[in-house]
PDB file of C-alpha atoms in Angstrom:
ATOM      1  CA  UNK A   1     -65.451  -1.716 -51.135  1.00  0.00           C
ATOM      2  CA  UNK A   2     -63.602  -4.113 -49.373  1.00  0.00           C
ATOM      3  CA  UNK A   3     -61.514  -3.012 -46.065  1.00  0.00           C
ATOM      4  CA  UNK A   4     -57.876  -3.557 -45.638  1.00  0.00           C
ATOM      5  CA  UNK A   5     -56.412  -5.395 -42.704  1.00  0.00           C
ATOM      6  CA  UNK A   6     -53.029  -3.985 -43.383  1.00  0.00           C
ATOM      7  CA  UNK A   7     -51.780  -1.399 -41.126  1.00  0.00           C
ATOM      8  CA  UNK A   8     -49.915   1.284 -42.478  1.00  0.00           C
ATOM      9  CA  UNK A   9     -46.207   1.172 -42.738  1.00  0.00           C
ATOM     10  CA  UNK A  10     -44.315   3.272 -39.856  1.00  0.00           C
ATOM     11  CA  UNK A  11     -41.737   5.385 -41.449  1.00  0.00           C
ATOM     12  CA  UNK A  12     -38.287   5.641 -39.831  1.00  0.00           C
ATOM     13  CA  UNK A  13     -36.190   8.491 -40.580  1.00  0.00           C
ATOM     14  CA  UNK A  14     -33.056   7.780 -41.812  1.00  0.00           C
ATOM     15  CA  UNK A  15     -29.829   9.824 -40.386  1.00  0.00           C
ATOM     16  CA  UNK A  16     -29.152  12.595 -42.445  1.00  0.00           C
ATOM     17  CA  UNK A  17     -25.850  13.650 -43.561  1.00  0.00           C
ATOM     18  CA  UNK A  18     -26.409  17.040 -42.194  1.00  0.00           C
ATOM     19  CA  UNK A  19     -27.600  16.080 -38.945  1.00  0.00           C
ATOM     20  CA  UNK A  20     -25.204  16.844 -35.739  1.00  0.00           C
ATOM     21  CA  UNK A  21     -24.282  14.002 -33.604  1.00  0.00           C
ATOM     22  CA  UNK A  22     -24.349  14.196 -30.231  1.00  0.00           C
ATOM     23  CA  UNK A  23     -20.903  14.489 -28.307  1.00  0.00           C
ATOM     24  CA  UNK A  24     -19.125  11.795 -27.068  1.00  0.00           C
ATOM     25  CA  UNK A  25     -19.023  11.459 -23.413  1.00  0.00           C
ATOM     26  CA  UNK A  26     -15.412  12.821 -22.232  1.00  0.00           C
ATOM     27  CA  UNK A  27     -12.935  10.069 -21.367  1.00  0.00           C
ATOM     28  CA  UNK A  28     -12.387  10.223 -17.869  1.00  0.00           C
ATOM     29  CA  UNK A  29      -8.408  10.912 -16.867  1.00  0.00           C
ATOM     30  CA  UNK A  30      -7.119   8.202 -14.874  1.00  0.00           C
ATOM     31  CA  UNK A  31      -6.455   9.307 -10.885  1.00  0.00           C
ATOM     32  CA  UNK A  32      -2.573   8.825 -10.215  1.00  0.00           C
ATOM     33  CA  UNK A  33      -2.267   6.464  -7.533  1.00  0.00           C
ATOM     34  CA  UNK A  34      -1.042   8.532  -4.310  1.00  0.00           C
ATOM     35  CA  UNK A  35       2.470   8.363  -4.094  1.00  0.00           C
ATOM     36  CA  UNK A  36       4.336   6.225  -1.609  1.00  0.00           C
ATOM     37  CA  UNK A  37       5.202   7.997   1.335  1.00  0.00           C
ATOM     38  CA  UNK A  38       9.257   8.758   1.437  1.00  0.00           C
ATOM     39  CA  UNK A  39       9.702   8.864   5.244  1.00  0.00           C
ATOM     40  CA  UNK A  40       8.549   6.664   8.009  1.00  0.00           C
ATOM     41  CA  UNK A  41       9.118   6.894  11.651  1.00  0.00           C
ATOM     42  CA  UNK A  42       9.858   3.862  13.986  1.00  0.00           C
ATOM     43  CA  UNK A  43       9.074   4.419  17.739  1.00  0.00           C
ATOM     44  CA  UNK A  44       9.779   1.912  20.331  1.00  0.00           C
ATOM     45  CA  UNK A  45       7.317   1.256  23.293  1.00  0.00           C
ATOM     46  CA  UNK A  46      10.345   2.835  25.526  1.00  0.00           C
ATOM     47  CA  UNK A  47      10.131   6.137  23.789  1.00  0.00           C
ATOM     48  CA  UNK A  48      13.216   5.856  21.281  1.00  0.00           C
ATOM     49  CA  UNK A  49      12.695   6.841  18.114  1.00  0.00           C
ATOM     50  CA  UNK A  50      14.242   7.214  14.651  1.00  0.00           C
ATOM     51  CA  UNK A  51      13.422   8.106  10.984  1.00  0.00           C
ATOM     52  CA  UNK A  52      13.668   5.818   8.062  1.00  0.00           C
ATOM     53  CA  UNK A  53      14.203   7.487   4.709  1.00  0.00           C
ATOM     54  CA  UNK A  54      16.641   4.754   3.245  1.00  0.00           C
ATOM     55  CA  UNK A  55      16.105   2.100   0.678  1.00  0.00           C
ATOM     56  CA  UNK A  56      16.634  -0.297   3.055  1.00  0.00           C
ATOM     57  CA  UNK A  57      17.354  -0.262   7.058  1.00  0.00           C
ATOM     58  CA  UNK A  58      18.364  -3.093   9.374  1.00  0.00           C
ATOM     59  CA  UNK A  59      16.791  -3.486  12.878  1.00  0.00           C
ATOM     60  CA  UNK A  60      18.712  -5.497  15.300  1.00  0.00           C
ATOM     61  CA  UNK A  61      21.311  -5.732  18.230  1.00  0.00           C
ATOM     62  CA  UNK A  62      24.317  -5.308  16.293  1.00  0.00           C
ATOM     63  CA  UNK A  63      25.651  -1.754  16.501  1.00  0.00           C
ATOM     64  CA  UNK A  64      25.860  -2.339  12.619  1.00  0.00           C
ATOM     65  CA  UNK A  65      22.155  -1.882  12.338  1.00  0.00           C
ATOM     66  CA  UNK A  66      20.808   1.749  11.976  1.00  0.00           C
ATOM     67  CA  UNK A  67      18.098   0.887  14.493  1.00  0.00           C
ATOM     68  CA  UNK A  68      19.558  -0.627  17.378  1.00  0.00           C
ATOM     69  CA  UNK A  69      17.395  -2.350  20.019  1.00  0.00           C
ATOM     70  CA  UNK A  70      19.202  -3.652  23.640  1.00  0.00           C
ATOM     71  CA  UNK A  71      17.362  -6.539  24.171  1.00  0.00           C
ATOM     72  CA  UNK A  72      18.515 -10.341  24.215  1.00  0.00           C
ATOM     73  CA  UNK A  73      15.348 -11.784  22.266  1.00  0.00           C
ATOM     74  CA  UNK A  74      16.231  -9.377  19.161  1.00  0.00           C
ATOM     75  CA  UNK A  75      18.822 -11.073  16.922  1.00  0.00           C
ATOM     76  CA  UNK A  76      21.943  -9.154  15.672  1.00  0.00           C
ATOM     77  CA  UNK A  77      20.523  -8.629  12.482  1.00  0.00           C
ATOM     78  CA  UNK A  78      16.501  -9.039  13.154  1.00  0.00           C
ATOM     79  CA  UNK A  79      14.560  -7.203  10.263  1.00  0.00           C
ATOM     80  CA  UNK A  80      14.802  -4.925   7.616  1.00  0.00           C
ATOM     81  CA  UNK A  81      12.851  -1.905   6.272  1.00  0.00           C
ATOM     82  CA  UNK A  82      12.638  -1.714   2.705  1.00  0.00           C
ATOM     83  CA  UNK A  83      11.461   1.287   0.899  1.00  0.00           C
ATOM     84  CA  UNK A  84       9.918   0.019  -2.681  1.00  0.00           C
ATOM     85  CA  UNK A  85       7.860   2.115  -5.112  1.00  0.00           C
ATOM     86  CA  UNK A  86       4.472   1.123  -3.357  1.00  0.00           C
ATOM     87  CA  UNK A  87       5.916   1.857  -0.089  1.00  0.00           C
ATOM     88  CA  UNK A  88       7.685   0.599   3.284  1.00  0.00           C
ATOM     89  CA  UNK A  89       8.062  -3.186   3.817  1.00  0.00           C
ATOM     90  CA  UNK A  90       9.102  -5.014   7.105  1.00  0.00           C
ATOM     91  CA  UNK A  91      11.019  -8.153   6.643  1.00  0.00           C
ATOM     92  CA  UNK A  92      11.726 -10.678   8.843  1.00  0.00           C
ATOM     93  CA  UNK A  93      15.585 -11.994   8.240  1.00  0.00           C
ATOM     94  CA  UNK A  94      15.245 -15.328   9.759  1.00  0.00           C
ATOM     95  CA  UNK A  95      15.562 -14.395  13.186  1.00  0.00           C
ATOM     96  CA  UNK A  96      14.487 -16.894  16.072  1.00  0.00           C
ATOM     97  CA  UNK A  97      12.007 -14.787  17.649  1.00  0.00           C
ATOM     98  CA  UNK A  98      10.461 -13.521  14.493  1.00  0.00           C
ATOM     99  CA  UNK A  99       8.185 -10.495  14.025  1.00  0.00           C
ATOM    100  CA  UNK A 100       4.637 -10.390  15.084  1.00  0.00           C
ATOM    101  CA  UNK A 101       1.690  -8.381  13.980  1.00  0.00           C
ATOM    102  CA  UNK A 102      -0.598  -9.103  16.989  1.00  0.00           C
ATOM    103  CA  UNK A 103      -0.787 -12.840  17.124  1.00  0.00           C
ATOM    104  CA  UNK A 104       0.304 -13.526  13.700  1.00  0.00           C
ATOM    105  CA  UNK A 105       3.950 -13.936  12.580  1.00  0.00           C
ATOM    106  CA  UNK A 106       4.958 -12.355   9.534  1.00  0.00           C
ATOM    107  CA  UNK A 107       7.798 -12.756   7.100  1.00  0.00           C
ATOM    108  CA  UNK A 108       7.165  -9.510   4.969  1.00  0.00           C
ATOM    109  CA  UNK A 109       4.300  -7.077   5.299  1.00  0.00           C
ATOM    110  CA  UNK A 110       3.656  -3.449   3.569  1.00  0.00           C
ATOM    111  CA  UNK A 111       3.782  -1.281   6.730  1.00  0.00           C
ATOM    112  CA  UNK A 112       0.411   1.109   6.973  1.00  0.00           C
ATOM    113  CA  UNK A 113       0.610   3.910   8.978  1.00  0.00           C
ATOM    114  CA  UNK A 114       0.168   3.379  12.684  1.00  0.00           C
ATOM    115  CA  UNK A 115       1.344  -0.344  12.448  1.00  0.00           C
ATOM    116  CA  UNK A 116       2.623  -2.140  15.309  1.00  0.00           C
ATOM    117  CA  UNK A 117       4.885  -5.051  15.600  1.00  0.00           C
ATOM    118  CA  UNK A 118       6.684  -6.693  17.910  1.00  0.00           C
ATOM    119  CA  UNK A 119      10.411  -7.673  17.014  1.00  0.00           C
ATOM    120  CA  UNK A 120      11.862 -10.153  19.458  1.00  0.00           C
ATOM    121  CA  UNK A 121      10.423  -8.721  22.636  1.00  0.00           C
ATOM    122  CA  UNK A 122      10.288  -4.744  21.497  1.00  0.00           C
ATOM    123  CA  UNK A 123       6.915  -3.421  20.438  1.00  0.00           C
ATOM    124  CA  UNK A 124       7.617  -0.823  17.658  1.00  0.00           C
ATOM    125  CA  UNK A 125       5.159   1.414  16.122  1.00  0.00           C
ATOM    126  CA  UNK A 126       5.768   2.881  12.533  1.00  0.00           C
ATOM    127  CA  UNK A 127       4.173   6.221  11.478  1.00  0.00           C
ATOM    128  CA  UNK A 128       4.227   8.121   8.268  1.00  0.00           C
ATOM    129  CA  UNK A 129       5.517  11.423   8.781  1.00  0.00           C
TER     130      UNK A 129
END
């Protein structure tokens, strides 16, 4: 008798209608972004301190500013702190002596906890409280 060189067919089970399906992986719940802080504390190198909670706070030599810095190197209206949805930002208002973060002059920056800026010649530290 001749021998067949064919291999036997593999049988593949078709999914049956009654077979239970594996449960789908649960949809991950997005983690909400941390809320922006609602209070910032500004402290100078001379120990003066201010709590900032408003949408916009001005820093300068003028008595019209919420934060008055008594230095001739600080402009009348030198900087502003704005409270935006993502946190507090420091903004240079075109002051001659600017705002410095280390050796970098900045125009606008998101304030991180513990950030230090030189405004005119006054060192200010900002912390969230």
